[in-house]
PDB file of C-alpha atoms in Angstrom:
ATOM      1  CA  MET A   7      98.393 109.752  76.680  1.00  0.00           C
ATOM      2  CA  HIS A   8      98.043 111.775  79.894  1.00  0.00           C
ATOM      3  CA  ILE A   9      95.924 114.905  79.395  1.00  0.00           C
ATOM      4  CA  ASN A  10      94.604 116.226  82.804  1.00  0.00           C
ATOM      5  CA  PRO A  11      94.899 119.798  83.098  1.00  0.00           C
ATOM      6  CA  GLU A  12      94.260 120.678  86.633  1.00  0.00           C
ATOM      7  CA  ARG A  13      94.420 118.094  89.572  1.00  0.00           C
ATOM      8  CA  SER A  14      90.914 117.111  91.244  1.00  0.00           C
ATOM      9  CA  SER A  15      89.279 116.386  94.344  1.00  0.00           C
ATOM     10  CA  ARG A  16      86.833 114.347  92.880  1.00  0.00           C
ATOM     11  CA  PRO A  17      88.792 112.491  90.397  1.00  0.00           C
ATOM     12  CA  ASP A  18      86.896 110.471  86.496  1.00  0.00           C
ATOM     13  CA  TYR A  19      88.345 106.857  88.053  1.00  0.00           C
ATOM     14  CA  ALA A  20      87.656 104.798  85.181  1.00  0.00           C
ATOM     15  CA  LEU A  21      89.607 107.424  83.357  1.00  0.00           C
ATOM     16  CA  LEU A  22      92.823 107.140  84.898  1.00  0.00           C
ATOM     17  CA  GLU A  23      92.461 103.613  85.266  1.00  0.00           C
ATOM     18  CA  ARG A  24      92.843 103.713  81.406  1.00  0.00           C
ATOM     19  CA  GLN A  25      95.130 106.178  81.192  1.00  0.00           C
ATOM     20  CA  VAL A  26      97.626 104.099  83.222  1.00  0.00           C
ATOM     21  CA  GLU A  27      96.836 101.136  80.634  1.00  0.00           C
ATOM     22  CA  SER A  28      97.653 104.061  78.367  1.00  0.00           C
ATOM     23  CA  VAL A  29     100.912 104.956  79.745  1.00  0.00           C
ATOM     24  CA  LEU A  30     102.243 101.507  80.343  1.00  0.00           C
ATOM     25  CA  GLU A  31     101.046 100.571  76.565  1.00  0.00           C
ATOM     26  CA  GLY A  32     104.422  98.847  75.839  1.00  0.00           C
ATOM     27  CA  GLU A  33     106.380  98.250  78.904  1.00  0.00           C
ATOM     28  CA  ARG A  34     106.481  96.605  81.132  1.00  0.00           C
ATOM     29  CA  ASN A  35     109.533  97.397  83.110  1.00  0.00           C
ATOM     30  CA  LEU A  36     109.045  97.626  87.114  1.00  0.00           C
ATOM     31  CA  MET A  37     111.228 100.559  87.334  1.00  0.00           C
ATOM     32  CA  ALA A  38     110.086 102.585  84.758  1.00  0.00           C
ATOM     33  CA  ASN A  39     106.190 101.476  85.178  1.00  0.00           C
ATOM     34  CA  ALA A  40     106.549 102.529  89.511  1.00  0.00           C
ATOM     35  CA  ALA A  41     108.286 106.109  88.220  1.00  0.00           C
ATOM     36  CA  GLN A  42     104.528 107.234  85.424  1.00  0.00           C
ATOM     37  CA  PHE A  43     101.725 105.615  87.639  1.00  0.00           C
ATOM     38  CA  SER A  44     103.437 107.732  90.977  1.00  0.00           C
ATOM     39  CA  ALA A  45     103.690 110.952  88.376  1.00  0.00           C
ATOM     40  CA  LEU A  46     100.574 110.152  87.060  1.00  0.00           C
ATOM     41  CA  VAL A  47      98.502 109.794  90.476  1.00  0.00           C
ATOM     42  CA  TYR A  48     100.445 112.305  92.247  1.00  0.00           C
ATOM     43  CA  ASP A  49     100.054 114.673  88.857  1.00  0.00           C
ATOM     44  CA  THR A  50      96.162 113.468  89.045  1.00  0.00           C
ATOM     45  CA  LEU A  51      94.698 113.724  92.639  1.00  0.00           C
ATOM     46  CA  ALA A  52      94.209 116.987  94.367  1.00  0.00           C
ATOM     47  CA  ASP A  53      96.138 117.874  98.227  1.00  0.00           C
ATOM     48  CA  LEU A  54      98.410 115.283  97.903  1.00  0.00           C
ATOM     49  CA  ASN A  55     101.911 116.184  99.239  1.00  0.00           C
ATOM     50  CA  TRP A  56     103.446 111.896  98.383  1.00  0.00           C
ATOM     51  CA  ALA A  57     102.928 109.494  95.998  1.00  0.00           C
ATOM     52  CA  GLY A  58     104.421 106.475  95.763  1.00  0.00           C
ATOM     53  CA  PHE A  59     106.053 102.821  96.168  1.00  0.00           C
ATOM     54  CA  TYR A  60     108.047 101.040  98.480  1.00  0.00           C
ATOM     55  CA  PHE A  61     108.870  97.867  97.331  1.00  0.00           C
ATOM     56  CA  THR A  62     109.569  94.093  99.849  1.00  0.00           C
ATOM     57  CA  VAL A  63     112.981  93.430 100.402  1.00  0.00           C
ATOM     58  CA  PRO A  64     114.731  91.458 102.914  1.00  0.00           C
ATOM     59  CA  ALA A  65     115.203  92.809 106.321  1.00  0.00           C
ATOM     60  CA  ARG A  66     118.350  94.100 107.173  1.00  0.00           C
ATOM     61  CA  LYS A  67     118.090  92.226 110.459  1.00  0.00           C
ATOM     62  CA  GLY A  68     116.672  89.240 111.914  1.00  0.00           C
ATOM     63  CA  ASP A  69     114.381  86.735 109.044  1.00  0.00           C
ATOM     64  CA  GLY A  70     112.035  89.489 108.306  1.00  0.00           C
ATOM     65  CA  GLN A  71     110.788  91.567 105.495  1.00  0.00           C
ATOM     66  CA  ASP A  72     111.606  95.365 104.784  1.00  0.00           C
ATOM     67  CA  LEU A  73     109.334  98.170 102.351  1.00  0.00           C
ATOM     68  CA  LEU A  74     112.280  99.826 100.683  1.00  0.00           C
ATOM     69  CA  VAL A  75     111.506 102.790  98.933  1.00  0.00           C
ATOM     70  CA  GLY A  76     111.147 102.857  95.054  1.00  0.00           C
ATOM     71  CA  PRO A  77     109.909 105.810  92.344  1.00  0.00           C
ATOM     72  CA  PHE A  78     107.951 108.752  93.828  1.00  0.00           C
ATOM     73  CA  GLN A  79     106.744 112.035  93.738  1.00  0.00           C
ATOM     74  CA  GLY A  80     106.995 114.669  96.944  1.00  0.00           C
ATOM     75  CA  LYS A  81     109.739 114.868  99.003  1.00  0.00           C
ATOM     76  CA  PRO A  82     112.949 112.518 100.872  1.00  0.00           C
ATOM     77  CA  ALA A  83     111.349 109.604 102.248  1.00  0.00           C
ATOM     78  CA  CYS A  84     111.870 107.159 104.994  1.00  0.00           C
ATOM     79  CA  ALA A  85     114.086 104.672 102.981  1.00  0.00           C
ATOM     80  CA  ARG A  86     113.212 101.900 104.528  1.00  0.00           C
ATOM     81  CA  ILE A  87     110.558 100.883 106.811  1.00  0.00           C
ATOM     82  CA  PRO A  88     110.128  97.006 108.486  1.00  0.00           C
ATOM     83  CA  PHE A  89     106.353  95.555 107.708  1.00  0.00           C
ATOM     84  CA  GLY A  90     104.434  96.000 110.649  1.00  0.00           C
ATOM     85  CA  ARG A  91     105.803  99.496 111.673  1.00  0.00           C
ATOM     86  CA  GLY A  92     103.652 102.722 110.424  1.00  0.00           C
ATOM     87  CA  VAL A  93     100.774 102.552 108.643  1.00  0.00           C
ATOM     88  CA  CYS A  94     102.836 101.616 105.356  1.00  0.00           C
ATOM     89  CA  GLY A  95     104.580  98.219 106.935  1.00  0.00           C
ATOM     90  CA  ALA A  96     100.864  97.531 108.663  1.00  0.00           C
ATOM     91  CA  SER A  97      99.317  97.404 104.795  1.00  0.00           C
ATOM     92  CA  ALA A  98     102.233  95.292 103.693  1.00  0.00           C
ATOM     93  CA  ALA A  99     101.569  92.712 106.881  1.00  0.00           C
ATOM     94  CA  GLU A 100      97.843  92.228 107.237  1.00  0.00           C
ATOM     95  CA  ARG A 101      98.099  92.199 103.055  1.00  0.00           C
ATOM     96  CA  LYS A 102      94.782  95.058 102.974  1.00  0.00           C
ATOM     97  CA  THR A 103      94.411  98.758 102.155  1.00  0.00           C
ATOM     98  CA  ILE A 104      93.972 101.023 104.880  1.00  0.00           C
ATOM     99  CA  VAL A 105      92.933 104.656 104.624  1.00  0.00           C
ATOM    100  CA  VAL A 106      93.741 106.638 107.744  1.00  0.00           C
ATOM    101  CA  PRO A 107      91.950 109.837 107.967  1.00  0.00           C
ATOM    102  CA  ASP A 108      94.858 111.408 111.430  1.00  0.00           C
ATOM    103  CA  VAL A 109      97.433 109.800 110.924  1.00  0.00           C
ATOM    104  CA  HIS A 110      99.112 111.239 114.224  1.00  0.00           C
ATOM    105  CA  ALA A 111      95.888 108.887 115.684  1.00  0.00           C
ATOM    106  CA  PHE A 112      97.349 106.175 113.992  1.00  0.00           C
ATOM    107  CA  PRO A 113      99.645 104.141 117.136  1.00  0.00           C
ATOM    108  CA  GLY A 114     103.506 103.591 115.090  1.00  0.00           C
ATOM    109  CA  HIS A 115     102.699 106.099 112.167  1.00  0.00           C
ATOM    110  CA  ILE A 116     106.021 107.294 110.810  1.00  0.00           C
ATOM    111  CA  ALA A 117     106.568 110.868 110.249  1.00  0.00           C
ATOM    112  CA  CYS A 118     108.623 111.398 106.959  1.00  0.00           C
ATOM    113  CA  ASP A 119     107.012 114.283 106.241  1.00  0.00           C
ATOM    114  CA  SER A 120     105.429 116.519 109.637  1.00  0.00           C
ATOM    115  CA  ALA A 121     102.611 118.216 106.820  1.00  0.00           C
ATOM    116  CA  SER A 122     100.967 115.069 106.631  1.00  0.00           C
ATOM    117  CA  ASN A 123      97.445 114.441 108.469  1.00  0.00           C
ATOM    118  CA  SER A 124      96.152 111.307 106.276  1.00  0.00           C
ATOM    119  CA  GLU A 125      97.461 108.642 104.214  1.00  0.00           C
ATOM    120  CA  ILE A 126      96.187 105.784 102.619  1.00  0.00           C
ATOM    121  CA  VAL A 127      97.821 102.643 101.639  1.00  0.00           C
ATOM    122  CA  ILE A 128      97.298  99.893  99.040  1.00  0.00           C
ATOM    123  CA  PRO A 129     100.305  96.952  98.790  1.00  0.00           C
ATOM    124  CA  LEU A 130     100.453  95.238  95.812  1.00  0.00           C
ATOM    125  CA  VAL A 131      99.857  91.654  96.116  1.00  0.00           C
ATOM    126  CA  LYS A 132     100.378  89.347  93.321  1.00  0.00           C
ATOM    127  CA  ASP A 133     100.026  85.262  93.270  1.00  0.00           C
ATOM    128  CA  GLY A 134      99.804  85.397  97.363  1.00  0.00           C
ATOM    129  CA  GLU A 135     102.950  86.928  97.780  1.00  0.00           C
ATOM    130  CA  VAL A 136     103.632  90.545  98.931  1.00  0.00           C
ATOM    131  CA  LEU A 137     105.327  93.217  96.476  1.00  0.00           C
ATOM    132  CA  GLY A 138     105.440  96.327  97.398  1.00  0.00           C
ATOM    133  CA  VAL A 139     102.643  99.164  98.371  1.00  0.00           C
ATOM    134  CA  PHE A 140     101.914 102.147  97.395  1.00  0.00           C
ATOM    135  CA  ASP A 141     101.395 105.368  99.480  1.00  0.00           C
ATOM    136  CA  ILE A 142      99.419 108.061  99.527  1.00  0.00           C
ATOM    137  CA  ASP A 143      99.791 111.225 101.689  1.00  0.00           C
ATOM    138  CA  SER A 144      97.754 114.239 101.678  1.00  0.00           C
ATOM    139  CA  PRO A 145      98.457 117.261 104.010  1.00  0.00           C
ATOM    140  CA  SER A 146      94.395 117.397 104.478  1.00  0.00           C
ATOM    141  CA  PRO A 147      92.810 115.572 107.288  1.00  0.00           C
ATOM    142  CA  ASP A 148      90.362 112.830 106.042  1.00  0.00           C
ATOM    143  CA  ARG A 149      91.114 112.967 102.259  1.00  0.00           C
ATOM    144  CA  PHE A 150      90.517 109.448 101.093  1.00  0.00           C
ATOM    145  CA  SER A 151      87.399 108.034 101.043  1.00  0.00           C
ATOM    146  CA  ASP A 152      86.096 105.061  99.509  1.00  0.00           C
ATOM    147  CA  GLU A 153      85.797 105.978  96.323  1.00  0.00           C
ATOM    148  CA  ASP A 154      89.992 106.922  96.311  1.00  0.00           C
ATOM    149  CA  ARG A 155      90.271 103.356  97.994  1.00  0.00           C
ATOM    150  CA  GLU A 156      87.701 101.661  95.037  1.00  0.00           C
ATOM    151  CA  GLY A 157      89.642 104.448  92.332  1.00  0.00           C
ATOM    152  CA  LEU A 158      93.157 103.545  93.173  1.00  0.00           C
ATOM    153  CA  GLU A 159      93.126  99.808  93.955  1.00  0.00           C
ATOM    154  CA  ARG A 160      91.164  99.135  89.909  1.00  0.00           C
ATOM    155  CA  MET A 161      94.073 101.819  89.077  1.00  0.00           C
ATOM    156  CA  LEU A 162      97.185  99.874  90.989  1.00  0.00           C
ATOM    157  CA  ALA A 163      95.120  96.586  89.622  1.00  0.00           C
ATOM    158  CA  ALA A 164      96.273  97.983  86.256  1.00  0.00           C
ATOM    159  CA  PHE A 165      99.616  98.292  86.377  1.00  0.00           C
ATOM    160  CA  MET A 166     100.512  95.010  87.853  1.00  0.00           C
ATOM    161  CA  ASP A 167      99.199  93.546  84.899  1.00  0.00           C
ATOM    162  CA  GLY A 168     100.465  95.842  83.267  1.00  0.00           C
ATOM    163  CA  THR A 169     104.649  95.546  85.336  1.00  0.00           C
ATOM    164  CA  ASP A 170     106.797  92.363  85.358  1.00  0.00           C
ATOM    165  CA  PHE A 171     108.072  91.845  88.771  1.00  0.00           C
ATOM    166  CA  SER A 172     110.958  89.698  88.149  1.00  0.00           C
TER     167      SER A 172
END
């Protein structure tokens, strides 16, 4: 079971990966697991103002794909983001993690919360298909390090292994 009395700016990602596995044990439902994962991240990492999922859906217009907001922690967010737009859309389109030290300098940044100053977005790719992204915002500039990127990618791998996406 998850026990963490305070948030950390230098979390123990190996421990958090084990906590993901523990929290998700016995449940494979996408929405339940995404809600649990978002809460775990938001509760354990310091200096965040948003943490949550966007899932891939058909675009409202045309043949493309959009990202539709899923379970998250924080203020209300943008509901739908086209692939290729903003940090989330760029991560999905490029199929790679994007760390942005200053969101205001990112071309095409979508400001859902004006308090956000840095961001990390990790794509959820399974069998070559982009299923969505996990997005984290911080009010502090340059909040996310390579250690955060690597640790969060491992945590998301555990989430993906413990979750059914069908």
